Amino acid sequence: MTAEHPTGPLDGHLDDDDYPAYTTGRAAEMLGTTQGFLRALGEARLITPLRSAGGHRRYSRYQLRIAARARKIVDQGTPIEAACRIVILEDQLEEAQRLNAEYRRAAEEMSPPPAS
C-alpha cells in the first residue's frame, strides 16, 4: 500500500470532508450529543446522512460541522427546527454575499477606467 494508491476501508478518503466515515454513535460521541439529536437533524432536513450497505446512517466531517453549529444554537435555548432553519439561512446568506462580491469584481473589471 502506498500513499498514491491506498487500499483499505477508507480507500484514500482520509482527507475527504464529504466521505461518510462516521457511524451515528461515533458522530454523536464526537459532538457530545445523542443519536436522537442527529436523527432529528435529518428529520428537519438540515443534514442527510448517507446509508451504508447495511442501511446504517453514516456522517461526513462536513455534516458534523453543520450539526455542531445547530447544536450550539439549540444549547442556547432555540428549538431544533428553528436552529436548523437558522443554519440554512446563514449558509444561504453567506453564498449570496460571496456571489455578490464575485459579480462586483467582474463588473469592476469590465467597466472602463474613469476619464482624467
mmCIF file of N, CA and C in Angstrom:
data_model
loop_
_atom_site.group_PDB
_atom_site.id
_atom_site.type_symbol
_atom_site.label_atom_id
_atom_site.label_comp_id
_atom_site.label_asym_id
_atom_site.label_seq_id
_atom_site.Cartn_x
_atom_site.Cartn_y
_atom_site.Cartn_z
ATOM 1 N N MET A 1 0.849 -1.178 0.000
ATOM 2 C CA MET A 1 0.000 0.000 0.000
ATOM 3 C C MET A 1 0.891 1.237 0.000
ATOM 4 N N THR A 2 0.592 2.171 -0.890
ATOM 5 C CA THR A 2 1.356 3.410 -0.977
ATOM 6 C C THR A 2 0.410 4.589 -0.794
ATOM 7 N N ALA A 3 1.002 5.757 -0.581
ATOM 8 C CA ALA A 3 0.187 6.960 -0.416
ATOM 9 C C ALA A 3 -0.567 7.294 -1.697
ATOM 10 N N GLU A 4 0.039 6.968 -2.846
ATOM 11 C CA GLU A 4 -0.600 7.285 -4.122
ATOM 12 C C GLU A 4 -1.738 6.323 -4.442
ATOM 13 N N HIS A 5 -1.643 5.089 -3.936
ATOM 14 C CA HIS A 5 -2.640 4.063 -4.237
ATOM 15 C C HIS A 5 -3.077 3.381 -2.948
ATOM 16 N N PRO A 6 -3.820 4.085 -2.113
ATOM 17 C CA PRO A 6 -4.226 3.495 -0.844
ATOM 18 C C PRO A 6 -5.252 2.400 -1.043
ATOM 19 N N THR A 7 -5.243 1.466 -0.135
ATOM 20 C CA THR A 7 -6.261 0.422 -0.126
ATOM 21 C C THR A 7 -6.748 0.299 1.304
ATOM 22 N N GLY A 8 -7.837 -0.336 1.489
ATOM 23 C CA GLY A 8 -8.376 -0.494 2.831
ATOM 24 C C GLY A 8 -9.758 0.104 2.918
ATOM 25 N N PRO A 9 -10.305 0.143 4.132
ATOM 26 C CA PRO A 9 -11.704 0.556 4.288
ATOM 27 C C PRO A 9 -11.992 1.991 3.866
ATOM 28 N N LEU A 10 -11.035 2.892 3.976
ATOM 29 C CA LEU A 10 -11.295 4.283 3.595
ATOM 30 C C LEU A 10 -10.854 4.584 2.168
ATOM 31 N N ASP A 11 -10.081 3.712 1.562
ATOM 32 C CA ASP A 11 -9.653 3.868 0.165
ATOM 33 C C ASP A 11 -9.229 5.288 -0.182
ATOM 34 N N GLY A 12 -8.403 5.905 0.675
ATOM 35 C CA GLY A 12 -7.876 7.228 0.373
ATOM 36 C C GLY A 12 -8.795 8.377 0.703
ATOM 37 N N HIS A 13 -9.805 8.149 1.506
ATOM 38 C CA HIS A 13 -10.783 9.192 1.821
ATOM 39 C C HIS A 13 -10.478 9.942 3.119
ATOM 40 N N LEU A 14 -9.310 9.753 3.679
ATOM 41 C CA LEU A 14 -8.991 10.382 4.958
ATOM 42 C C LEU A 14 -9.069 11.902 4.902
ATOM 43 N N ASP A 15 -8.776 12.489 3.767
ATOM 44 C CA ASP A 15 -8.816 13.947 3.629
ATOM 45 C C ASP A 15 -10.104 14.445 2.982
ATOM 46 N N ASP A 16 -11.054 13.570 2.747
ATOM 47 C CA ASP A 16 -12.300 13.920 2.070
ATOM 48 C C ASP A 16 -13.356 14.327 3.097
ATOM 49 N N ASP A 17 -13.678 15.616 3.151
ATOM 50 C CA ASP A 17 -14.672 16.125 4.105
ATOM 51 C C ASP A 17 -16.072 15.574 3.851
ATOM 52 N N ASP A 18 -16.322 15.093 2.641
ATOM 53 C CA ASP A 18 -17.659 14.615 2.292
ATOM 54 C C ASP A 18 -17.812 13.106 2.407
ATOM 55 N N TYR A 19 -16.742 12.413 2.744
ATOM 56 C CA TYR A 19 -16.807 10.952 2.848
ATOM 57 C C TYR A 19 -17.556 10.555 4.124
ATOM 58 N N PRO A 20 -18.595 9.726 4.011
ATOM 59 C CA PRO A 20 -19.400 9.353 5.180
ATOM 60 C C PRO A 20 -18.699 8.297 6.034
ATOM 61 N N ALA A 21 -17.779 8.722 6.859
ATOM 62 C CA ALA A 21 -16.931 7.807 7.610
ATOM 63 C C ALA A 21 -17.427 7.499 9.020
ATOM 64 N N TYR A 22 -18.379 8.278 9.541
ATOM 65 C CA TYR A 22 -18.733 8.164 10.948
ATOM 66 C C TYR A 22 -20.123 7.569 11.151
ATOM 67 N N THR A 23 -20.196 6.577 12.015
ATOM 68 C CA THR A 23 -21.491 5.998 12.376
ATOM 69 C C THR A 23 -22.260 6.991 13.232
ATOM 70 N N THR A 24 -23.525 6.735 13.412
ATOM 71 C CA THR A 24 -24.348 7.618 14.235
ATOM 72 C C THR A 24 -23.800 7.686 15.660
ATOM 73 N N GLY A 25 -23.422 6.552 16.200
ATOM 74 C CA GLY A 25 -22.903 6.526 17.559
ATOM 75 C C GLY A 25 -21.617 7.319 17.702
ATOM 76 N N ARG A 26 -20.702 7.128 16.765
ATOM 77 C CA ARG A 26 -19.421 7.841 16.820
ATOM 78 C C ARG A 26 -19.639 9.338 16.587
ATOM 79 N N ALA A 27 -20.511 9.687 15.652
ATOM 80 C CA ALA A 27 -20.792 11.101 15.372
ATOM 81 C C ALA A 27 -21.389 11.776 16.601
ATOM 82 N N ALA A 28 -22.337 11.115 17.261
ATOM 83 C CA ALA A 28 -22.952 11.677 18.456
ATOM 84 C C ALA A 28 -21.909 11.851 19.559
ATOM 85 N N GLU A 29 -21.041 10.884 19.700
ATOM 86 C CA GLU A 29 -19.970 10.965 20.707
ATOM 87 C C GLU A 29 -19.044 12.142 20.419
ATOM 88 N N MET A 30 -18.672 12.317 19.167
ATOM 89 C CA MET A 30 -17.781 13.403 18.790
ATOM 90 C C MET A 30 -18.408 14.769 19.064
ATOM 91 N N LEU A 31 -19.718 14.869 18.872
ATOM 92 C CA LEU A 31 -20.426 16.134 19.065
ATOM 93 C C LEU A 31 -20.881 16.339 20.509
ATOM 94 N N GLY A 32 -20.772 15.285 21.312
ATOM 95 C CA GLY A 32 -21.239 15.392 22.689
ATOM 96 C C GLY A 32 -22.743 15.498 22.772
ATOM 97 N N THR A 33 -23.428 14.779 21.906
ATOM 98 C CA THR A 33 -24.885 14.826 21.869
ATOM 99 C C THR A 33 -25.430 13.412 21.781
ATOM 100 N N THR A 34 -26.701 13.273 21.479
ATOM 101 C CA THR A 34 -27.321 11.954 21.378
ATOM 102 C C THR A 34 -27.530 11.569 19.920
ATOM 103 N N GLN A 35 -27.737 10.289 19.718
ATOM 104 C CA GLN A 35 -28.057 9.821 18.374
ATOM 105 C C GLN A 35 -29.411 10.377 17.939
ATOM 106 N N GLY A 36 -30.311 10.552 18.875
ATOM 107 C CA GLY A 36 -31.622 11.131 18.572
ATOM 108 C C GLY A 36 -31.513 12.545 18.036
ATOM 109 N N PHE A 37 -30.556 13.303 18.560
ATOM 110 C CA PHE A 37 -30.335 14.658 18.057
ATOM 111 C C PHE A 37 -29.945 14.605 16.581
ATOM 112 N N LEU A 38 -29.054 13.696 16.227
ATOM 113 C CA LEU A 38 -28.641 13.565 14.823
ATOM 114 C C LEU A 38 -29.815 13.128 13.948
ATOM 115 N N ARG A 39 -30.615 12.214 14.437
ATOM 116 C CA ARG A 39 -31.796 11.798 13.667
ATOM 117 C C ARG A 39 -32.747 12.975 13.479
ATOM 118 N N ALA A 40 -32.895 13.814 14.517
ATOM 119 C CA ALA A 40 -33.774 14.986 14.424
ATOM 120 C C ALA A 40 -33.264 15.974 13.376
ATOM 121 N N LEU A 41 -31.948 16.118 13.278
ATOM 122 C CA LEU A 41 -31.385 16.995 12.238
ATOM 123 C C LEU A 41 -31.723 16.461 10.854
ATOM 124 N N GLY A 42 -31.717 15.153 10.713
ATOM 125 C CA GLY A 42 -32.111 14.542 9.446
ATOM 126 C C GLY A 42 -33.581 14.759 9.149
ATOM 127 N N GLU A 43 -34.419 14.614 10.172
ATOM 128 C CA GLU A 43 -35.860 14.831 10.002
ATOM 129 C C GLU A 43 -36.152 16.279 9.637
ATOM 130 N N ALA A 44 -35.351 17.201 10.170
ATOM 131 C CA ALA A 44 -35.518 18.625 9.859
ATOM 132 C C ALA A 44 -34.847 18.986 8.535
ATOM 133 N N ARG A 45 -34.233 18.015 7.909
ATOM 134 C CA ARG A 45 -33.579 18.153 6.604
ATOM 135 C C ARG A 45 -32.388 19.118 6.610
ATOM 136 N N LEU A 46 -31.737 19.219 7.763
ATOM 137 C CA LEU A 46 -30.516 20.016 7.809
ATOM 138 C C LEU A 46 -29.370 19.220 7.211
ATOM 139 N N ILE A 47 -29.272 17.968 7.588
ATOM 140 C CA ILE A 47 -28.269 17.075 7.008
ATOM 141 C C ILE A 47 -28.953 15.768 6.631
ATOM 142 N N THR A 48 -28.475 15.160 5.580
ATOM 143 C CA THR A 48 -29.000 13.868 5.147
ATOM 144 C C THR A 48 -27.847 12.881 5.139
ATOM 145 N N PRO A 49 -27.781 12.032 6.154
ATOM 146 C CA PRO A 49 -26.677 11.083 6.188
ATOM 147 C C PRO A 49 -26.802 10.072 5.055
ATOM 148 N N LEU A 50 -25.675 9.615 4.600
ATOM 149 C CA LEU A 50 -25.689 8.537 3.617
ATOM 150 C C LEU A 50 -25.934 7.241 4.365
ATOM 151 N N ARG A 51 -26.260 6.222 3.648
ATOM 152 C CA ARG A 51 -26.525 4.921 4.273
ATOM 153 C C ARG A 51 -25.466 3.921 3.840
ATOM 154 N N SER A 52 -25.033 3.104 4.788
ATOM 155 C CA SER A 52 -24.085 2.036 4.485
ATOM 156 C C SER A 52 -24.834 0.939 3.738
ATOM 157 N N ALA A 53 -24.102 -0.051 3.275
ATOM 158 C CA ALA A 53 -24.730 -1.174 2.577
ATOM 159 C C ALA A 53 -25.757 -1.858 3.474
ATOM 160 N N GLY A 54 -25.524 -1.832 4.778
ATOM 161 C CA GLY A 54 -26.454 -2.439 5.727
ATOM 162 C C GLY A 54 -27.580 -1.523 6.159
ATOM 163 N N GLY A 55 -27.632 -0.284 5.612
ATOM 164 C CA GLY A 55 -28.703 0.646 5.914
ATOM 165 C C GLY A 55 -28.439 1.558 7.098
ATOM 166 N N HIS A 56 -27.221 1.518 7.644
ATOM 167 C CA HIS A 56 -26.896 2.361 8.798
ATOM 168 C C HIS A 56 -26.504 3.764 8.344
ATOM 169 N N ARG A 57 -26.879 4.757 9.159
ATOM 170 C CA ARG A 57 -26.536 6.149 8.836
ATOM 171 C C ARG A 57 -25.029 6.349 8.971
ATOM 172 N N ARG A 58 -24.471 7.121 8.030
ATOM 173 C CA ARG A 58 -23.052 7.478 8.061
ATOM 174 C C ARG A 58 -22.945 8.972 7.809
ATOM 175 N N TYR A 59 -22.100 9.626 8.600
ATOM 176 C CA TYR A 59 -21.943 11.073 8.526
ATOM 177 C C TYR A 59 -20.536 11.453 8.084
ATOM 178 N N SER A 60 -20.445 12.547 7.356
ATOM 179 C CA SER A 60 -19.150 13.078 6.927
ATOM 180 C C SER A 60 -18.689 14.152 7.910
ATOM 181 N N ARG A 61 -17.434 14.537 7.814
ATOM 182 C CA ARG A 61 -16.925 15.620 8.659
ATOM 183 C C ARG A 61 -17.675 16.920 8.364
ATOM 184 N N TYR A 62 -17.979 17.155 7.098
ATOM 185 C CA TYR A 62 -18.733 18.355 6.721
ATOM 186 C C TYR A 62 -20.090 18.363 7.434
ATOM 187 N N GLN A 63 -20.791 17.245 7.423
ATOM 188 C CA GLN A 63 -22.086 17.155 8.082
ATOM 189 C C GLN A 63 -21.951 17.337 9.592
ATOM 190 N N LEU A 64 -20.873 16.848 10.159
ATOM 191 C CA LEU A 64 -20.661 17.005 11.597
ATOM 192 C C LEU A 64 -20.420 18.469 11.961
ATOM 193 N N ARG A 65 -19.757 19.219 11.090
ATOM 194 C CA ARG A 65 -19.571 20.652 11.351
ATOM 195 C C ARG A 65 -20.921 21.374 11.341
ATOM 196 N N ILE A 66 -21.788 21.014 10.404
ATOM 197 C CA ILE A 66 -23.124 21.607 10.345
ATOM 198 C C ILE A 66 -23.914 21.233 11.599
ATOM 199 N N ALA A 67 -23.845 19.970 11.990
ATOM 200 C CA ALA A 67 -24.551 19.513 13.189
ATOM 201 C C ALA A 67 -24.044 20.246 14.424
ATOM 202 N N ALA A 68 -22.746 20.498 14.492
ATOM 203 C CA ALA A 68 -22.184 21.218 15.640
ATOM 204 C C ALA A 68 -22.715 22.640 15.699
ATOM 205 N N ARG A 69 -22.882 23.276 14.547
ATOM 206 C CA ARG A 69 -23.445 24.633 14.515
ATOM 207 C C ARG A 69 -24.868 24.617 15.057
ATOM 208 N N ALA A 70 -25.660 23.637 14.619
ATOM 209 C CA ALA A 70 -27.042 23.528 15.081
ATOM 210 C C ALA A 70 -27.076 23.243 16.576
ATOM 211 N N ARG A 71 -26.195 22.376 17.045
ATOM 212 C CA ARG A 71 -26.181 22.047 18.475
ATOM 213 C C ARG A 71 -25.883 23.288 19.309
ATOM 214 N N LYS A 72 -24.960 24.113 18.851
ATOM 215 C CA LYS A 72 -24.616 25.332 19.583
ATOM 216 C C LYS A 72 -25.849 26.230 19.736
ATOM 217 N N ILE A 73 -26.637 26.345 18.679
ATOM 218 C CA ILE A 73 -27.843 27.182 18.710
ATOM 219 C C ILE A 73 -28.901 26.557 19.624
ATOM 220 N N VAL A 74 -29.049 25.236 19.536
ATOM 221 C CA VAL A 74 -30.014 24.533 20.389
ATOM 222 C C VAL A 74 -29.613 24.666 21.852
ATOM 223 N N ASP A 75 -28.316 24.575 22.124
ATOM 224 C CA ASP A 75 -27.827 24.705 23.502
ATOM 225 C C ASP A 75 -28.124 26.080 24.093
ATOM 226 N N GLN A 76 -28.363 27.069 23.226
ATOM 227 C CA GLN A 76 -28.702 28.417 23.689
ATOM 228 C C GLN A 76 -30.205 28.573 23.925
ATOM 229 N N GLY A 77 -30.968 27.480 23.724
ATOM 230 C CA GLY A 77 -32.383 27.506 24.024
ATOM 231 C C GLY A 77 -33.309 27.577 22.824
ATOM 232 N N THR A 78 -32.779 27.504 21.634
ATOM 233 C CA THR A 78 -33.597 27.577 20.427
ATOM 234 C C THR A 78 -34.135 26.183 20.081
ATOM 235 N N PRO A 79 -35.397 26.075 19.703
ATOM 236 C CA PRO A 79 -35.931 24.768 19.270
ATOM 237 C C PRO A 79 -35.144 24.232 18.074
ATOM 238 N N ILE A 80 -35.058 22.926 17.973
ATOM 239 C CA ILE A 80 -34.208 22.304 16.955
ATOM 240 C C ILE A 80 -34.631 22.691 15.537
ATOM 241 N N GLU A 81 -35.937 22.769 15.274
ATOM 242 C CA GLU A 81 -36.393 23.128 13.928
ATOM 243 C C GLU A 81 -35.945 24.542 13.566
ATOM 244 N N ALA A 82 -36.045 25.453 14.538
ATOM 245 C CA ALA A 82 -35.614 26.838 14.303
ATOM 246 C C ALA A 82 -34.099 26.908 14.133
ATOM 247 N N ALA A 83 -33.370 26.127 14.920
ATOM 248 C CA ALA A 83 -31.910 26.115 14.805
ATOM 249 C C ALA A 83 -31.491 25.637 13.417
ATOM 250 N N CYS A 84 -32.168 24.621 12.919
ATOM 251 C CA CYS A 84 -31.852 24.115 11.579
ATOM 252 C C CYS A 84 -32.122 25.186 10.531
ATOM 253 N N ARG A 85 -33.233 25.875 10.673
ATOM 254 C CA ARG A 85 -33.577 26.946 9.718
ATOM 255 C C ARG A 85 -32.547 28.070 9.780
ATOM 256 N N ILE A 86 -32.091 28.408 10.975
ATOM 257 C CA ILE A 86 -31.070 29.452 11.133
ATOM 258 C C ILE A 86 -29.792 29.058 10.409
ATOM 259 N N VAL A 87 -29.357 27.826 10.585
ATOM 260 C CA VAL A 87 -28.128 27.362 9.926
ATOM 261 C C VAL A 87 -28.289 27.420 8.408
ATOM 262 N N ILE A 88 -29.431 26.976 7.914
ATOM 263 C CA ILE A 88 -29.687 27.009 6.466
ATOM 264 C C ILE A 88 -29.660 28.449 5.959
ATOM 265 N N LEU A 89 -30.331 29.357 6.663
ATOM 266 C CA LEU A 89 -30.366 30.759 6.237
ATOM 267 C C LEU A 89 -28.985 31.413 6.312
ATOM 268 N N GLU A 90 -28.209 31.080 7.334
ATOM 269 C CA GLU A 90 -26.844 31.611 7.429
ATOM 270 C C GLU A 90 -26.017 31.180 6.217
ATOM 271 N N ASP A 91 -26.150 29.911 5.838
ATOM 272 C CA ASP A 91 -25.399 29.408 4.683
ATOM 273 C C ASP A 91 -25.863 30.070 3.386
ATOM 274 N N GLN A 92 -27.174 30.273 3.248
ATOM 275 C CA GLN A 92 -27.690 30.940 2.054
ATOM 276 C C GLN A 92 -27.200 32.379 1.983
ATOM 277 N N LEU A 93 -27.183 33.075 3.113
ATOM 278 C CA LEU A 93 -26.689 34.448 3.153
ATOM 279 C C LEU A 93 -25.215 34.505 2.779
ATOM 280 N N GLU A 94 -24.430 33.603 3.337
ATOM 281 C CA GLU A 94 -23.000 33.573 3.019
ATOM 282 C C GLU A 94 -22.770 33.350 1.521
ATOM 283 N N GLU A 95 -23.533 32.446 0.933
ATOM 284 C CA GLU A 95 -23.398 32.179 -0.504
ATOM 285 C C GLU A 95 -23.834 33.389 -1.325
ATOM 286 N N ALA A 96 -24.906 34.049 -0.935
ATOM 287 C CA ALA A 96 -25.372 35.241 -1.651
ATOM 288 C C ALA A 96 -24.330 36.359 -1.567
ATOM 289 N N GLN A 97 -23.718 36.534 -0.409
ATOM 290 C CA GLN A 97 -22.688 37.557 -0.252
ATOM 291 C C GLN A 97 -21.454 37.229 -1.103
ATOM 292 N N ARG A 98 -21.112 35.945 -1.164
ATOM 293 C CA ARG A 98 -19.976 35.525 -1.991
ATOM 294 C C ARG A 98 -20.253 35.815 -3.464
ATOM 295 N N LEU A 99 -21.443 35.475 -3.917
ATOM 296 C CA LEU A 99 -21.817 35.728 -5.313
ATOM 297 C C LEU A 99 -21.861 37.222 -5.616
ATOM 298 N N ASN A 100 -22.397 38.007 -4.694
ATOM 299 C CA ASN A 100 -22.467 39.452 -4.867
ATOM 300 C C ASN A 100 -21.067 40.038 -5.033
ATOM 301 N N ALA A 101 -20.133 39.620 -4.193
ATOM 302 C CA ALA A 101 -18.760 40.112 -4.284
ATOM 303 C C ALA A 101 -18.124 39.699 -5.606
ATOM 304 N N GLU A 102 -18.425 38.488 -6.042
ATOM 305 C CA GLU A 102 -17.907 37.996 -7.315
ATOM 306 C C GLU A 102 -18.453 38.827 -8.483
ATOM 307 N N TYR A 103 -19.737 39.120 -8.466
ATOM 308 C CA TYR A 103 -20.345 39.930 -9.522
ATOM 309 C C TYR A 103 -19.798 41.360 -9.522
ATOM 310 N N ARG A 104 -19.574 41.904 -8.343
ATOM 311 C CA ARG A 104 -18.998 43.250 -8.255
ATOM 312 C C ARG A 104 -17.593 43.294 -8.849
ATOM 313 N N ARG A 105 -16.782 42.297 -8.521
ATOM 314 C CA ARG A 105 -15.423 42.242 -9.087
ATOM 315 C C ARG A 105 -15.474 42.150 -10.602
ATOM 316 N N ALA A 106 -16.365 41.316 -11.112
ATOM 317 C CA ALA A 106 -16.495 41.156 -12.561
ATOM 318 C C ALA A 106 -16.951 42.463 -13.206
ATOM 319 N N ALA A 107 -17.887 43.157 -12.571
ATOM 320 C CA ALA A 107 -18.381 44.427 -13.125
ATOM 321 C C ALA A 107 -17.278 45.484 -13.107
ATOM 322 N N GLU A 108 -16.482 45.509 -12.055
ATOM 323 C CA GLU A 108 -15.384 46.479 -11.986
ATOM 324 C C GLU A 108 -14.326 46.202 -13.054
ATOM 325 N N GLU A 109 -14.078 44.942 -13.340
ATOM 326 C CA GLU A 109 -13.108 44.585 -14.368
ATOM 327 C C GLU A 109 -13.601 44.954 -15.760
ATOM 328 N N MET A 110 -14.905 44.944 -15.961
ATOM 329 C CA MET A 110 -15.477 45.237 -17.286
ATOM 330 C C MET A 110 -15.674 46.732 -17.524
ATOM 331 N N SER A 111 -15.805 47.524 -16.453
ATOM 332 C CA SER A 111 -16.061 48.941 -16.646
ATOM 333 C C SER A 111 -14.757 49.670 -16.993
ATOM 334 N N PRO A 112 -14.857 50.655 -17.897
ATOM 335 C CA PRO A 112 -13.647 51.389 -18.289
ATOM 336 C C PRO A 112 -13.150 52.250 -17.130
ATOM 337 N N PRO A 113 -11.848 52.519 -17.097
ATOM 338 C CA PRO A 113 -11.320 53.384 -16.037
ATOM 339 C C PRO A 113 -11.894 54.803 -16.193
ATOM 340 N N PRO A 114 -12.044 55.541 -15.090
ATOM 341 C CA PRO A 114 -12.602 56.907 -15.157
ATOM 342 C C PRO A 114 -11.682 57.831 -15.971
ATOM 343 N N ALA A 115 -12.304 58.752 -16.709
ATOM 344 C CA ALA A 115 -11.541 59.689 -17.533
ATOM 345 C C ALA A 115 -10.844 60.695 -16.634
ATOM 346 N N SER A 116 -9.618 61.048 -17.016
ATOM 347 C CA SER A 116 -8.856 62.022 -16.226
ATOM 348 C C SER A 116 -9.012 63.409 -16.769
#
